[in-house]
Short mmCIF file of C-alpha atoms and ligand atoms in Angstrom, two decimals:
data_model
loop_
_atom_site.label_atom_id
_atom_site.label_comp_id
_atom_site.label_asym_id
_atom_site.label_seq_id
_atom_site.Cartn_x
_atom_site.Cartn_y
_atom_site.Cartn_z
CA MET V 1 6.39 16.44 2.12
CA LYS V 2 2.94 17.91 1.61
CA VAL V 3 0.54 17.27 4.52
CA VAL V 4 -3.27 17.31 4.18
CA ILE V 5 -5.20 16.94 7.42
CA THR V 6 -8.78 15.85 7.08
CA LYS V 7 -11.59 15.80 9.58
CA ASP V 8 -12.29 12.02 9.18
CA TYR V 9 -11.69 8.81 7.29
CA ASN V 10 -14.20 9.61 4.51
CA GLU V 11 -12.69 13.01 3.80
CA MET V 12 -9.18 11.33 3.74
CA SER V 13 -10.44 8.86 1.17
CA ALA V 14 -12.08 11.49 -0.91
CA LYS V 15 -8.82 13.60 -1.04
CA ALA V 16 -6.77 10.54 -1.94
CA PHE V 17 -9.24 9.76 -4.71
CA GLU V 18 -8.93 13.30 -6.19
CA ILE V 19 -5.16 12.70 -6.63
CA MET V 20 -5.78 9.13 -7.98
CA LYS V 21 -8.29 10.39 -10.49
CA GLU V 22 -5.89 13.09 -11.80
CA VAL V 23 -3.30 10.40 -12.44
CA VAL V 24 -5.69 8.00 -14.22
CA THR V 25 -7.22 10.82 -16.23
CA ALA V 26 -3.80 12.24 -17.34
CA ASN V 27 -2.53 8.74 -18.36
CA PRO V 28 -5.03 6.01 -19.09
CA CYS V 29 -2.05 3.58 -19.24
CA ALA V 30 -0.71 4.61 -15.80
CA VAL V 31 0.95 2.18 -13.45
CA LEU V 32 -0.84 2.35 -10.05
CA GLY V 33 1.10 1.07 -7.11
CA LEU V 34 -1.53 -0.20 -4.66
CA ALA V 35 -1.68 -1.25 -0.97
CA THR V 36 -3.90 -3.58 1.03
CA GLY V 37 -5.00 -3.25 4.62
CA SER V 38 -7.95 -1.29 6.14
CA THR V 39 -6.68 2.22 5.30
CA PRO V 40 -7.09 2.41 1.45
CA ILE V 41 -10.50 0.64 1.37
CA GLY V 42 -12.33 3.99 1.32
CA LEU V 43 -10.17 5.17 -1.62
CA TYR V 44 -10.98 1.95 -3.53
CA LYS V 45 -14.71 2.46 -2.83
CA GLU V 46 -14.46 5.98 -4.29
CA MET V 47 -12.77 4.52 -7.38
CA ILE V 48 -15.48 1.97 -7.78
CA ARG V 49 -18.22 4.56 -7.34
CA ASP V 50 -16.59 6.89 -9.86
CA HIS V 51 -16.13 4.04 -12.34
CA LYS V 52 -19.81 3.15 -12.06
CA GLU V 53 -21.16 6.67 -12.12
CA ASN V 54 -18.72 8.36 -14.50
CA GLY V 55 -17.32 5.52 -16.56
CA THR V 56 -13.69 6.30 -15.62
CA SER V 57 -11.95 3.31 -17.27
CA TYR V 58 -9.04 1.14 -16.03
CA LYS V 59 -8.90 -0.97 -19.28
CA SER V 60 -5.36 -0.07 -19.97
CA ILE V 61 -4.23 0.64 -16.46
CA ARG V 62 -1.55 -1.54 -14.85
CA ALA V 63 -1.58 -2.26 -11.18
CA VAL V 64 1.39 -3.37 -8.95
CA ASN V 65 0.90 -4.30 -5.40
CA LEU V 66 3.28 -3.90 -2.53
CA ASP V 67 3.32 -7.19 -0.81
CA GLU V 68 1.92 -10.69 -0.26
CA TYR V 69 2.03 -13.16 2.52
CA LYS V 70 4.44 -16.01 1.82
CA GLY V 71 2.52 -19.31 1.47
CA LEU V 72 -0.85 -17.69 0.47
CA ASP V 73 -2.30 -17.22 -3.02
CA ILE V 74 -5.64 -16.49 -4.61
CA THR V 75 -7.05 -19.69 -3.08
CA SER V 76 -6.77 -18.11 0.34
CA ASP V 77 -9.24 -15.37 1.29
CA GLN V 78 -6.56 -13.88 3.53
CA SER V 79 -4.13 -13.37 0.59
CA TYR V 80 -3.52 -9.87 -0.73
CA VAL V 81 -4.29 -10.96 -4.27
CA TYR V 82 -7.83 -12.05 -3.05
CA PHE V 83 -8.20 -8.77 -1.07
CA MET V 84 -7.42 -6.64 -4.18
CA ARG V 85 -9.94 -8.51 -6.29
CA GLU V 86 -12.57 -8.31 -3.60
CA ASN V 87 -12.07 -4.69 -2.82
CA LEU V 88 -11.26 -3.16 -6.19
CA PHE V 89 -10.34 -5.20 -9.28
CA ASN V 90 -13.63 -7.19 -9.54
CA HIS V 91 -15.62 -3.90 -9.52
CA ILE V 92 -13.80 -1.89 -12.13
CA ASP V 93 -12.91 -2.71 -15.76
CA ILE V 94 -9.20 -3.49 -15.17
CA ASP V 95 -7.87 -6.46 -17.03
CA LEU V 96 -6.76 -8.94 -14.34
CA ALA V 97 -3.76 -9.79 -16.60
CA ASN V 98 -2.53 -6.25 -15.90
CA THR V 99 -2.67 -6.70 -12.10
CA HIS V 100 0.61 -7.76 -10.55
CA ILE V 101 1.69 -9.02 -7.08
CA GLU V 102 4.33 -11.28 -5.75
CA ASN V 103 3.36 -14.96 -6.10
CA GLY V 104 3.10 -16.04 -2.35
CA LYS V 105 3.30 -19.65 -3.32
CA ALA V 106 6.39 -19.32 -5.55
CA GLU V 107 8.61 -22.43 -5.11
CA ASP V 108 11.80 -20.42 -5.61
CA ALA V 109 11.32 -17.33 -3.39
CA GLU V 110 14.56 -15.70 -4.35
CA ALA V 111 13.73 -16.07 -8.04
CA GLU V 112 10.28 -14.61 -7.41
CA CYS V 113 11.85 -11.52 -5.77
CA ALA V 114 14.13 -11.12 -8.79
CA ARG V 115 11.28 -11.50 -11.23
CA TYR V 116 9.23 -8.84 -9.39
CA ASN V 117 12.20 -6.42 -9.22
CA ALA V 118 12.79 -6.80 -13.03
CA PHE V 119 9.08 -6.19 -13.62
CA LEU V 120 9.02 -3.13 -11.44
CA ALA V 121 12.09 -1.70 -13.31
CA ASN V 122 10.04 -1.70 -16.51
CA ASN V 123 6.75 -0.67 -14.79
CA VAL V 124 7.63 2.28 -12.61
CA GLN V 125 4.62 3.48 -10.50
CA ASP V 126 3.05 6.72 -11.68
CA ILE V 127 1.54 6.85 -8.24
CA GLN V 128 2.10 4.65 -5.20
CA VAL V 129 -0.55 4.42 -2.50
CA LEU V 130 0.78 3.58 0.98
CA GLY V 131 -0.65 2.95 4.40
CA ILE V 132 1.61 3.01 7.39
CA GLY V 133 2.09 0.45 10.21
CA SER V 134 1.90 1.56 13.84
CA ASN V 135 5.58 0.83 14.04
CA GLY V 136 6.40 3.04 10.99
CA HIS V 137 6.61 0.21 8.47
CA ILE V 138 5.63 0.82 4.82
CA ALA V 139 4.74 -2.21 2.80
CA PHE V 140 6.22 -4.95 4.99
CA ASN V 141 9.54 -3.08 5.41
CA GLU V 142 9.86 -3.38 9.22
CA PRO V 143 12.11 -1.19 11.34
CA GLY V 144 15.73 -1.86 10.50
CA THR V 145 15.14 -2.49 6.74
CA SER V 146 17.78 -0.93 4.56
CA PHE V 147 16.84 2.16 2.58
CA ASP V 148 18.47 0.45 -0.39
CA SER V 149 16.22 -2.59 -0.13
CA VAL V 150 14.35 -4.00 -3.21
CA THR V 151 11.78 -6.83 -3.20
CA HIS V 152 12.72 -9.35 -0.55
CA ILE V 153 11.28 -11.80 1.94
CA VAL V 154 10.72 -10.56 5.50
CA ASP V 155 10.04 -11.96 8.91
CA LEU V 156 7.11 -10.05 10.12
CA ALA V 157 7.59 -8.09 13.37
CA GLU V 158 5.55 -9.26 16.33
CA SER V 159 3.65 -5.98 16.42
CA THR V 160 2.72 -6.45 12.76
CA ILE V 161 1.52 -9.98 13.39
CA LYS V 162 -0.56 -8.71 16.27
CA ASP V 163 -2.00 -5.75 14.28
CA ASN V 164 -2.90 -8.04 11.39
CA SER V 165 -4.33 -10.88 13.51
CA ARG V 166 -7.66 -8.94 13.57
CA LEU V 167 -8.21 -10.14 9.99
CA PHE V 168 -7.51 -13.81 10.82
CA LYS V 169 -9.50 -16.37 12.90
CA SER V 170 -6.62 -16.49 15.37
CA ILE V 171 -3.12 -15.04 15.72
CA ASP V 172 -1.65 -18.52 14.98
CA GLU V 173 -2.99 -18.26 11.43
CA VAL V 174 -1.15 -15.03 10.53
CA PRO V 175 1.77 -15.96 8.24
CA ARG V 176 5.12 -15.19 9.78
CA GLN V 177 6.77 -14.20 6.52
CA ALA V 178 5.88 -12.13 3.46
CA PHE V 179 7.21 -10.86 0.17
CA THR V 180 7.49 -7.06 0.03
CA MET V 181 8.63 -4.38 -2.37
CA GLY V 182 11.72 -2.77 -0.82
CA LEU V 183 12.10 0.82 0.17
CA LYS V 184 14.00 1.64 -3.01
CA ASN V 185 11.20 0.21 -5.18
CA ILE V 186 8.80 2.50 -3.28
CA MET V 187 11.04 5.56 -3.53
CA ASP V 188 11.29 4.99 -7.31
CA ALA V 189 7.52 5.87 -7.71
CA LYS V 190 6.94 9.13 -9.40
CA LYS V 191 4.32 10.21 -6.95
CA ILE V 192 3.43 8.87 -3.52
CA ILE V 193 0.37 9.31 -1.39
CA VAL V 194 0.50 7.98 2.23
CA LEU V 195 -2.86 7.58 3.98
CA ALA V 196 -3.27 7.26 7.78
CA ASN V 197 -6.21 7.45 10.08
CA GLY V 198 -6.86 6.88 13.76
CA GLU V 199 -4.87 7.74 16.91
CA ASN V 200 -2.91 4.44 16.85
CA LYS V 201 -1.09 5.78 13.82
CA ALA V 202 -0.24 9.19 15.39
CA LYS V 203 3.29 8.16 16.58
CA ALA V 204 4.13 6.63 13.18
CA VAL V 205 2.87 9.73 11.40
CA PHE V 206 5.10 11.92 13.63
CA GLY V 207 8.15 9.80 12.66
CA LEU V 208 7.14 9.93 9.00
CA VAL V 209 6.81 13.76 8.92
CA LYS V 210 8.92 15.19 11.64
CA GLY V 211 11.22 12.44 12.94
CA GLU V 212 14.77 11.73 12.18
CA ILE V 213 15.35 9.99 8.85
CA THR V 214 16.39 6.57 10.11
CA GLU V 215 16.05 3.00 9.08
CA ASN V 216 14.45 2.42 12.56
CA VAL V 217 11.40 4.25 11.12
CA PRO V 218 11.16 3.06 7.47
CA ALA V 219 8.53 5.64 6.56
CA SER V 220 10.89 8.49 7.43
CA ILE V 221 12.73 7.90 4.06
CA LEU V 222 9.69 9.42 2.37
CA GLN V 223 10.85 12.83 3.63
CA ASN V 224 13.40 12.59 0.77
CA HIS V 225 10.79 11.88 -1.92
CA PRO V 226 10.28 14.85 -4.30
CA ASP V 227 6.53 14.31 -4.63
CA CYS V 228 5.01 12.71 -1.50
CA THR V 229 1.72 13.77 0.09
CA LEU V 230 0.48 12.55 3.52
CA ILE V 231 -3.29 12.58 3.81
CA CYS V 232 -4.38 11.78 7.35
CA ASP V 233 -7.30 12.46 9.68
CA GLU V 234 -7.13 14.61 12.75
CA ALA V 235 -6.56 11.72 15.11
CA ALA V 236 -3.49 10.47 13.17
CA ALA V 237 -2.26 14.08 12.89
CA LYS V 238 -2.51 14.60 16.73
CA LEU V 239 1.34 14.63 17.35
CA ILE V 240 2.37 16.55 14.23
CA ALA V 241 -0.25 19.18 14.95
CA GLU V 242 0.97 19.57 18.56
CA ALA V 243 4.69 19.75 17.62
C1 F6R D 329 -0.39 -3.30 2.96
C2 F6R D 329 0.88 -2.85 3.56
C3 F6R D 329 0.94 -2.39 4.94
C4 F6R D 329 -0.18 -1.53 5.48
C5 F6R D 329 0.04 -1.19 6.91
C6 F6R D 329 -1.25 -0.42 7.45
O1 F6R D 329 -0.20 -3.68 1.61
O2 F6R D 329 1.84 -2.89 2.89
O3 F6R D 329 2.19 -1.65 5.15
O4 F6R D 329 -0.31 -0.45 4.68
O5 F6R D 329 0.28 -2.32 7.71
O6 F6R D 329 -2.28 -1.37 7.53
P1 F6R D 329 -3.72 -0.94 7.82
O7 F6R D 329 -4.19 -0.06 6.71
O8 F6R D 329 -4.57 -2.15 7.87
O9 F6R D 329 -3.71 -0.14 9.10
#
């Protein structure tokens, strides 16, 4: 795994954008695997700025997102489809018909997982952007998830519910289940960038880069990916820098 340590969040976002721009420029029809959460917002701001200043076009780009809360859809401002539109899609020229995410309100959840897996098989990510949970999760693959997993429904870990409650009015409003791409879907991506900032990610980053490859730390599987780059700020790199 390649490791890039930056002085702060803005530099982390700028480095991630450099890699993203290379992918989009090399292939205007690329499939971008995208993540939600606080971490990639700076990257998305850079993509928006560059689109407005330099006209980089996303007209033929396809986007696939990692995960969605079960029970939420575009009508909820806490849904991930809403997040992606607010933070990226509404500000670039991507065709919304080319943006894909699990349907949180699907009546038949198993069929929805099968549909998304089939879709991903035909739309392999040219690049996958990842954040990392403080417990080492990637997407919503919590500790203990099989490395062979594909899109499935998860019960969110208590630590994840607590971490994510900051974005809800109260912890009771955080959905307890979500749809998520599995670890195998993520490992299938041609290129992966993992972003991490802040000291609360330092332990997870250590597990990602230097820990044992174990299903107890889902992100550790990325050590086996042939083209994975971690871009993190000094605070998140604290434990790998010391080791
Ligand atoms: C988001 C996702 C999650 C987050 C992770 C970190 O689509 O899949 O794995 O990347 O929980 O979240 P933040 O960036 O909010 O710290």
